[in-house]
Coordinates of C-alpha atoms in Angstrom, one line a residue:
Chain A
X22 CA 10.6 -58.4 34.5
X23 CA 10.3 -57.8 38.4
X24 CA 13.0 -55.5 38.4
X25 CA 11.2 -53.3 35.3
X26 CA 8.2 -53.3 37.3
X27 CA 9.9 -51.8 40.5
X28 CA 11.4 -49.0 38.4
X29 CA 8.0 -48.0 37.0
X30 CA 6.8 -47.4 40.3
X31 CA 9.9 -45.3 41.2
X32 CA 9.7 -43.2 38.6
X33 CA 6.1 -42.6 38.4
X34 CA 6.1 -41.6 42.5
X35 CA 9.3 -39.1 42.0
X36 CA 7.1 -37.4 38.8
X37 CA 4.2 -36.8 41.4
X38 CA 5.9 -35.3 44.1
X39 CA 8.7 -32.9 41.8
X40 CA 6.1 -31.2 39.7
X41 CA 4.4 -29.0 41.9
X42 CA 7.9 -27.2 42.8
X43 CA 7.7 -25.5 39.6
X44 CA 5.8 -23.1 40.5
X45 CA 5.0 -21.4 36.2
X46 CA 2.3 -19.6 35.1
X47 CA 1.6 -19.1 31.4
X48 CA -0.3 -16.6 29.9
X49 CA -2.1 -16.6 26.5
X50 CA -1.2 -13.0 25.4
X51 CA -4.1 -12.0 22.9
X52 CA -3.5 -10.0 20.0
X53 CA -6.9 -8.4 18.2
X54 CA -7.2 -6.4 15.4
X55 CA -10.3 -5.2 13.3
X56 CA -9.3 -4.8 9.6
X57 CA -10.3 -1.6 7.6
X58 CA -14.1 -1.0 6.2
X59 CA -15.1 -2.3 2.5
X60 CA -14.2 0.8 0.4
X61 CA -17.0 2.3 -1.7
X62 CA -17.8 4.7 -4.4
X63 CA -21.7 6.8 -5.1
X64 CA -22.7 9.5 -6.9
X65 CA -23.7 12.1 -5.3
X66 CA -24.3 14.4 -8.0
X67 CA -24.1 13.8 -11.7
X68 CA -22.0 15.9 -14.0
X69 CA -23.9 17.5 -16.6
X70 CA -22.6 19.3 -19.6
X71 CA -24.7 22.3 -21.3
X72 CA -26.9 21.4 -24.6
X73 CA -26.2 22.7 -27.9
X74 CA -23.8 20.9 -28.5
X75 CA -22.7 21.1 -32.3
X76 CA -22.8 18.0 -34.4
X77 CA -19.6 18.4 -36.3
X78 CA -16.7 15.7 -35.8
X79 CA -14.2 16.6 -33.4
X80 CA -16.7 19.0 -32.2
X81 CA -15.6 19.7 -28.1
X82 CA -17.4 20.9 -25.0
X83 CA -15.6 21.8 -22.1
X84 CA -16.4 22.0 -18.2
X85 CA -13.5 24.2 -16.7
X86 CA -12.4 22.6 -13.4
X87 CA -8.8 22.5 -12.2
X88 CA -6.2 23.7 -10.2
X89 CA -7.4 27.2 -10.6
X90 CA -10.9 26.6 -10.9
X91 CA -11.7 24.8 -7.6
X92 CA -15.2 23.8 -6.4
X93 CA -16.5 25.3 -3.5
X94 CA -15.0 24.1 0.5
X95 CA -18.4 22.7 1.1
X96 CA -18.5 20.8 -2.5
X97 CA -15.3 18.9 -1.7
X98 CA -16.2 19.1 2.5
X99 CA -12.5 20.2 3.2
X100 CA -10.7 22.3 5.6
X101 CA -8.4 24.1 2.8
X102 CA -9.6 27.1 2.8
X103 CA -10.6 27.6 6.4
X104 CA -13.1 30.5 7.5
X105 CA -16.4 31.2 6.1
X106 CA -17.2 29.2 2.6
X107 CA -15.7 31.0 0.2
X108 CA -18.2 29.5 -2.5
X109 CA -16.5 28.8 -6.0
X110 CA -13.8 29.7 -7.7
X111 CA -14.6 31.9 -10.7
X112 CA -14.0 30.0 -13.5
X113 CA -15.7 27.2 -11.9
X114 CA -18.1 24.8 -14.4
X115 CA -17.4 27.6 -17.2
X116 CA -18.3 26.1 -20.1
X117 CA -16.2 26.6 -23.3
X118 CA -16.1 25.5 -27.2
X119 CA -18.7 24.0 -28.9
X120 CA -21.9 23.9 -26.4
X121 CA -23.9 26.1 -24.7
X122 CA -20.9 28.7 -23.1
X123 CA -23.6 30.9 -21.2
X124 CA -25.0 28.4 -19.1
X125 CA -22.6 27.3 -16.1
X126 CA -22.3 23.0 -16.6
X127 CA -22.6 21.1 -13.3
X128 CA -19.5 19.2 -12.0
X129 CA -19.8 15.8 -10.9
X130 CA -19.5 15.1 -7.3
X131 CA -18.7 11.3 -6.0
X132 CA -18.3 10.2 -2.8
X133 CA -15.6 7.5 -1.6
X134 CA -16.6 5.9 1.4
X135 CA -14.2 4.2 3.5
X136 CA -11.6 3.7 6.6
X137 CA -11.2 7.1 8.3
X138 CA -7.6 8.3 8.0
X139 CA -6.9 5.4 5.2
X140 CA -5.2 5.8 1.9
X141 CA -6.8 4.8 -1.1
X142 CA -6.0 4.1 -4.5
X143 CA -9.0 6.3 -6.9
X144 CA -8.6 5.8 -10.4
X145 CA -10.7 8.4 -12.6
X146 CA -11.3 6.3 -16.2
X147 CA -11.8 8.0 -19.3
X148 CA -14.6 6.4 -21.9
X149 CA -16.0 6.7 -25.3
X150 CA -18.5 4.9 -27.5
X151 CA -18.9 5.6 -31.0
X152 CA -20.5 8.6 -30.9
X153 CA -18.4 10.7 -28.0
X154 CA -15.6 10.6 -26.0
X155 CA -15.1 11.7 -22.2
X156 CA -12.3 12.8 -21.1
X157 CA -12.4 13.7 -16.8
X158 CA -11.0 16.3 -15.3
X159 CA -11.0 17.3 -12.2
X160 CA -9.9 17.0 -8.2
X161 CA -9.7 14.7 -5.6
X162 CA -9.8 15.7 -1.6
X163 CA -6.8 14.8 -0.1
X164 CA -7.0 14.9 3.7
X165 CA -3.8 15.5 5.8
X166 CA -5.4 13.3 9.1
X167 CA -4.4 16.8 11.3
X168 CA -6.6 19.4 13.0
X169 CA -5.2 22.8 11.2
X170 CA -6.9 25.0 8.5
X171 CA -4.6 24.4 6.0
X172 CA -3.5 20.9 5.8
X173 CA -5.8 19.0 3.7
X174 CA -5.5 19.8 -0.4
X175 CA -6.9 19.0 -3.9
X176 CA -5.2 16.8 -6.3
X177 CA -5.5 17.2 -9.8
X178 CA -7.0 14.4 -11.4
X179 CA -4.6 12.7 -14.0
X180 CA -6.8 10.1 -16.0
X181 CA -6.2 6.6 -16.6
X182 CA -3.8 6.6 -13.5
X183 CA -3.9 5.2 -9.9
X184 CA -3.7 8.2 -7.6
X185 CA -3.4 7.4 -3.8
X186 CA -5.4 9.8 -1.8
X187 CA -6.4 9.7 1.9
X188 CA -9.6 9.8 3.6
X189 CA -10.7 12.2 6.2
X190 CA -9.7 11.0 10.1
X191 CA -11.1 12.2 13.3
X192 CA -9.0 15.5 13.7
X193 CA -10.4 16.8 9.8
X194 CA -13.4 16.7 11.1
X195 CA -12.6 18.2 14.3
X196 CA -11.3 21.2 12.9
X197 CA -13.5 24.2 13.3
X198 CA -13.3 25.5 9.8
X199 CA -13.6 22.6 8.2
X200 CA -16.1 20.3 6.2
X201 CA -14.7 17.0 6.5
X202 CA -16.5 13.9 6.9
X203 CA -14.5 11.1 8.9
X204 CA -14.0 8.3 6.2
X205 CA -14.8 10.2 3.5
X206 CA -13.4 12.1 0.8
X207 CA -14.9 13.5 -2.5
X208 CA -13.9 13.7 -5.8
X209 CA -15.3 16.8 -8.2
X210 CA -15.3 16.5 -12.2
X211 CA -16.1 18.2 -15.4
X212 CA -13.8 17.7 -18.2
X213 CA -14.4 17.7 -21.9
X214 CA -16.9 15.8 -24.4
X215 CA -15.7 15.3 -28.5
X216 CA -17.8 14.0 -30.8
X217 CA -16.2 11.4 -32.5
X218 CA -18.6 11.4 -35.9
X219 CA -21.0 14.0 -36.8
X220 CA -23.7 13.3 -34.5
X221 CA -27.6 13.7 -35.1
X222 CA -29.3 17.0 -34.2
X223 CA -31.8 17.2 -31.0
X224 CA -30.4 13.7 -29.5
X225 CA -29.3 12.9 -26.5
X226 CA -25.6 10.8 -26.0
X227 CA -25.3 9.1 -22.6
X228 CA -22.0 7.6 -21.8
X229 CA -20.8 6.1 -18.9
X230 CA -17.3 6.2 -17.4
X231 CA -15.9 4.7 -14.4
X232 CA -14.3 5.0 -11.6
X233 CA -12.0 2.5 -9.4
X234 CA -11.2 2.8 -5.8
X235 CA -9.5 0.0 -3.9
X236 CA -6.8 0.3 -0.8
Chain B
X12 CA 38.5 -78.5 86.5
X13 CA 34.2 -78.4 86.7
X14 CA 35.0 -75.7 89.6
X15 CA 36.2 -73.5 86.9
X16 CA 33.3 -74.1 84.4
X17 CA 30.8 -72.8 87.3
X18 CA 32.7 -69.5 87.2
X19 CA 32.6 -69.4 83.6
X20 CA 29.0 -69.4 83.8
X21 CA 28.3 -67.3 86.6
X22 CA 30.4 -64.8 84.6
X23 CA 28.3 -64.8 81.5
X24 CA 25.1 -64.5 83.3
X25 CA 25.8 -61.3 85.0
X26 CA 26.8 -59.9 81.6
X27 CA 23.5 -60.9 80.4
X28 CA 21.9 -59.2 83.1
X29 CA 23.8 -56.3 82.8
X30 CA 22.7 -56.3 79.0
X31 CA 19.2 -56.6 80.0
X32 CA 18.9 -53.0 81.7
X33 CA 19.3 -51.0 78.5
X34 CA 15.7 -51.8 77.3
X35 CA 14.9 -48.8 79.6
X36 CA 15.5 -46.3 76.4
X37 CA 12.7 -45.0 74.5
X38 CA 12.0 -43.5 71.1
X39 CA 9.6 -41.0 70.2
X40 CA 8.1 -39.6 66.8
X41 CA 7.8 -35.8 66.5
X42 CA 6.6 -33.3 64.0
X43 CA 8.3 -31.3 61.8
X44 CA 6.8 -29.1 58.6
X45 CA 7.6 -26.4 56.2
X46 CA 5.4 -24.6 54.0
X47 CA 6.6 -23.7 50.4
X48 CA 6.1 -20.2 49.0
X49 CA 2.8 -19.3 47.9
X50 CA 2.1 -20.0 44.3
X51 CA 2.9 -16.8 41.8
X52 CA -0.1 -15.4 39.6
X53 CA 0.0 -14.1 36.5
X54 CA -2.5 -12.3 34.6
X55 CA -3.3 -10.8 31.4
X56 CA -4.5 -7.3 32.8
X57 CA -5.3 -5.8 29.0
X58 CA -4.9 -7.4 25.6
X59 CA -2.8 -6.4 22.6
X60 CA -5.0 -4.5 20.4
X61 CA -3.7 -3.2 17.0
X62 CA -7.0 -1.1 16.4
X63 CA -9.9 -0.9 14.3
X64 CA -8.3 -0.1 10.5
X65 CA -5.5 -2.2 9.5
X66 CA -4.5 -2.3 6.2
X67 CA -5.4 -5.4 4.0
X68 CA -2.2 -6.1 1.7
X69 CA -0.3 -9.1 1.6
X70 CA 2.9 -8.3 3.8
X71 CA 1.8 -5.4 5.2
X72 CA 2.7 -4.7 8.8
X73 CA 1.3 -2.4 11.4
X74 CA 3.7 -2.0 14.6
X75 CA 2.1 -0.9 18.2
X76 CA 4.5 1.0 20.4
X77 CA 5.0 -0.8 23.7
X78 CA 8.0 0.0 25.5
X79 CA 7.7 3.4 26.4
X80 CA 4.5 3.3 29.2
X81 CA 3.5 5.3 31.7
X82 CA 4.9 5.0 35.0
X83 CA 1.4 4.0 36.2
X84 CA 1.4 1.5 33.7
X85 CA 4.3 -0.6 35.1
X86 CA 3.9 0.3 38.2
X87 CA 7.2 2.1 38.7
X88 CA 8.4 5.3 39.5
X89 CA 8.1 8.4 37.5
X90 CA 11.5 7.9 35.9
X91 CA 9.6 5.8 33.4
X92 CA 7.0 8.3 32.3
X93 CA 6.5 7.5 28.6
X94 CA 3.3 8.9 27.0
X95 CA 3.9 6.8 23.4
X96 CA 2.7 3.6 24.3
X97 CA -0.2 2.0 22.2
X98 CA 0.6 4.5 19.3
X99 CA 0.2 2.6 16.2
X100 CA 2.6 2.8 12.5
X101 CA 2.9 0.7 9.5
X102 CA -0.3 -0.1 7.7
X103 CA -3.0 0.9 10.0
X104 CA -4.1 3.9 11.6
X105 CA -5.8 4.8 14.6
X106 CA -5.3 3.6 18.2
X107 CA -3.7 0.9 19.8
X108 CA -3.2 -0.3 23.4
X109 CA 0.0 -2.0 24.6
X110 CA -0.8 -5.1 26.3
X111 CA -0.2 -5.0 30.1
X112 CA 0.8 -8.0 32.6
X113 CA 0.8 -8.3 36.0
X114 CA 2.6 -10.8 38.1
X115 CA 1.9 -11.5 41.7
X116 CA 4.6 -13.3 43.8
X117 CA 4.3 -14.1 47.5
X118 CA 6.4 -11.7 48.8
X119 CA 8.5 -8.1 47.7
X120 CA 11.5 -8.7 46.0
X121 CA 11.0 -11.9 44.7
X122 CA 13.0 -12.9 41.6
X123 CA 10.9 -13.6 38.4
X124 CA 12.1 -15.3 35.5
X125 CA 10.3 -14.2 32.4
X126 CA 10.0 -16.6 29.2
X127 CA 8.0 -15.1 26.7
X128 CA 7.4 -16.3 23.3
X129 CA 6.0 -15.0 20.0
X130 CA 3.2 -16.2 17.2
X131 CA 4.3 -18.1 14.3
X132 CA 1.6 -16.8 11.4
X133 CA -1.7 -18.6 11.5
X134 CA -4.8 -17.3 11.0
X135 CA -3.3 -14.8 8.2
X136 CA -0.8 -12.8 10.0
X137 CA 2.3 -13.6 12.4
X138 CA 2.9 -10.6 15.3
X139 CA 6.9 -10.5 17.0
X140 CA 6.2 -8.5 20.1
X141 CA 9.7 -6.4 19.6
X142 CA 8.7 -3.5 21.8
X143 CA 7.8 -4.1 25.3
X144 CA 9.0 -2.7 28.8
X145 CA 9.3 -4.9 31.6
X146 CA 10.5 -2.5 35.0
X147 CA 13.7 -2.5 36.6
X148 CA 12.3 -1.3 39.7
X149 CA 15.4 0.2 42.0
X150 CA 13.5 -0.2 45.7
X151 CA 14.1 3.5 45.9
X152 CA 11.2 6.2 44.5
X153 CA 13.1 7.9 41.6
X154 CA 15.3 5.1 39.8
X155 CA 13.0 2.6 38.1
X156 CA 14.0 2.1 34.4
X157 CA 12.9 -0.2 31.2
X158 CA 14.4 -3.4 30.3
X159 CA 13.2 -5.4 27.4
X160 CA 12.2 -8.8 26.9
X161 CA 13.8 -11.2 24.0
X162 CA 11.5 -13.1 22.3
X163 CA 12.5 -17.3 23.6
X164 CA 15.2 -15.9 26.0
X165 CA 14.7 -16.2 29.5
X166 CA 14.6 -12.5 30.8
X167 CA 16.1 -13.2 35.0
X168 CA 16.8 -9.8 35.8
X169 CA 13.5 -8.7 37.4
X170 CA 12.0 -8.7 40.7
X171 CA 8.5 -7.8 42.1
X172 CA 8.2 -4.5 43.9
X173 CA 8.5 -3.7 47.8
X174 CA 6.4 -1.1 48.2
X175 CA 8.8 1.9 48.2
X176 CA 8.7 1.9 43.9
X177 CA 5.9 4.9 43.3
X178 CA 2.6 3.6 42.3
X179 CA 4.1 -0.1 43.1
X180 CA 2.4 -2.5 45.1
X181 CA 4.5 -4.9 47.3
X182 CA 4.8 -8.3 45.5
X183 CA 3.9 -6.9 42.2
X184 CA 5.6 -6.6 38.5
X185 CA 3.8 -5.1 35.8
X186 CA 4.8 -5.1 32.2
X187 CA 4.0 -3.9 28.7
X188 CA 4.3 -6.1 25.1
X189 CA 3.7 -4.0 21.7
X190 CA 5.4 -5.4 18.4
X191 CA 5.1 -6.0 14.7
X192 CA 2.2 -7.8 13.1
X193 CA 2.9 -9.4 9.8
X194 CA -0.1 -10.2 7.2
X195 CA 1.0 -13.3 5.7
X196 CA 0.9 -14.0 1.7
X197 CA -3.0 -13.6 1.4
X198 CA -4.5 -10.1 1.8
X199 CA -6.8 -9.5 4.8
X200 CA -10.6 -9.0 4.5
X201 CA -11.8 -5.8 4.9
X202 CA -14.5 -5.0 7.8
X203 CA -13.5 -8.2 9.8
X204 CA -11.4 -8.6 13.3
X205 CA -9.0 -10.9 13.5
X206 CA -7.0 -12.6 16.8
X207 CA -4.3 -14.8 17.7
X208 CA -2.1 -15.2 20.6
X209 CA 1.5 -16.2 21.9
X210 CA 2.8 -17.3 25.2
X211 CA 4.6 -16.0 27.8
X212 CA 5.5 -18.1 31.0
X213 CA 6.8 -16.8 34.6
X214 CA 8.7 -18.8 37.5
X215 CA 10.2 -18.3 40.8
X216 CA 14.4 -18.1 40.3

């Protein structure tokens, strides 16, 4: 038991005086990160389709907007076009079939707010009640994240499906000629109503119809 | 006979005598010291920062570029004159920053053992810093280059400036970490920062 005790004291003594010739340092290396903004979706204007519509079954009214009837630069706040607004392409919101074709419709615009520079996953739903159908149609701002004219594009809407677009960055906005606003990008819709009975004259048919984003 | 005996005697008490007279030496206690090397610093001089919009998916990743800094940077020469450090890939955009680390020894040329680790995921991601530069610096003003550091493997190889290195301060090492981050099986939430850490340890060779 003696010896035990002697050995402690050894060991404890040799412990005290060999540490300090270490001589390490540690650091704590810190990593930090700040995830992406929530992802939203407004309305920024709602679409509206021209009255008269007829009230036969199957009865159509049509909103022209598509590849080769874009909205206006400063509708979709992109750099596509470059130069001076060009304003709207001619068969823009031309209305055709069974409504009002005189009148110009209004296209829908909705705003996607979200990381700047981020892609994001839009969905444009179709919808229908028992009175009408809605089918979309229309384009989505695609931003390129670079500072030239041409870079940033519309993409056709295809409904019902998950397209990935991504939202304006720094250098879209920081292109001369262009529109952008950093984290945002826009989709524009008309599109096509069909009655789906024969509906009652001088009544209005809301419908609503949605739209997803997520990253 | 007891004639004899006196001689005997006589005999042993000079020896004794003659033993007495070395009691005139002397012993004296003088002082002797050494002082060890000064103790080496080390300090974080920026953090790791992956930016401000990383992607929330389970198993995403988002990679910072940090082995290719600026000679200012590492304190070298301007044979190191990378311009893509802190330049972010994967799933986040923006800007990112290598971190940079500075150790101080107590003299140039000192040889530095470098240990660093990595971070095991807690806290919803993991990061592996794979892409880091720590200087080779040559003692001349033109040769400096990049080595890299192994994640748990002790990097010997490098030694603290002497002054002649451009941009280099005597006693000095500087060096860069980027790497992967990993989300781990949960997705992230959106609009909120997240942190973590990993260790890296320095010693005298």
């Amino acid at each position: 038991m003696m010896k035990f005790k002697i050995f402690s004291k050894t060991l404890i003594a040799t412990l005290i005086v060999a540490s300090p010739l270490s001589f390490a340092t540690d650091v704590t290396a810190g990593i930090a990160f700040t995830t992406v903004p929530v992802v939203s979706i407004s309305q920024s204007r709602p679409i509206a389709f021209t009255n008269d519509f007829e009230l036969a079954l199957g009865s159509t009214c049509t909103m022209a907007i598509d590849g080769t009837a874009i909205p206006s630069e400063a509708e979709g706040q992109m750099s596509i076009l470059g130069g001076a607004d060009p304003g709207a392409n001619a068969g823009y919101q031309v209305m055709t079939n069974d409504c009002d074709i005189v009148s110009a419709g209004t296209t829908g615009i909705y705003t996607v707010v979200g990381g700047a520079g981020v892609p994001v996953q839009i969905t444009v739903n179709s919808a229908a009640d028992a009175n009408i159908s809605y089918t979309p149609a229309g384009l989505i701002v695609d931003y390129d994240g670079l500072d030239s004219a041409g870079g940033d594009s519309w993409d056709l809407v295809t409904v019902d499906v998950q397209q990935t677009v991504q939202i304006a960055n720094t250098f879209d906005r920081d292109n001369s000629v262009g529109r952008a606003v950093v984290g945002e990008t826009r989709i524009i819709l008309g599109g096509e109503i069909e009655a789906l009975q024969a509906l009652t004259a001088e009544t209005t048919y809301p419908l609503t119809f949605d739209i997803d984003v997520i990253y | 006979m007891q004639p004899k005996k006196t001689k005997l005697a006589l005999t042993i008490g000079m020896l004794l005598m003659g033993a007495s007279s070395a009691s005139n030496a002397a012993t004296g206690n003088f002082d002797v010291s050494i002082t060890t090397i000064d103790d080496i610093t080390f300090t974080e001089i920026s953090p790791i920062s992956l930016g401000t919009a990383v992607f929330l998916t389970a198993g995403g990743t988002c990679t910072v570029i940090g082995n290719d800094p600026a000679a200012a940077d590492v304190l070298a020469d301007a044979n190191i004159a990378g311009t893509t450090n802190g330049t972010l890939s994967g799933d986040c955009v923006g800007a990112g920053a290598a971190g940079v680390y500075e150790v101080v020894s107590a003299g140039p040329n000192d040889a530095i053992t470098v240990l660093m680790g990595d971070m095991d995921e807690a806290g919803g991601f993991s990061f592996n810093p794979n892409s880091n530069c720590i200087p080779l610096y040559d003692t001349s003003s033109s040769d400096d280059t990049c080595e890299s550091l192994t994640v748990d493997f002790a990097h010997t190889s490098a030694v603290t400036g002497d002054g002649t290195d451009f941009g280099a301060t005597a006693d000095s090492l500087r060096f860069t970490i980027g790497g992967t981050m990993t989300i781990g099986a949960s997705d992230l939430t959106p609009a909120t920062p997240y942190a973590g850490s990993f260790a890296i340890n320095v010693i005298y060779q």
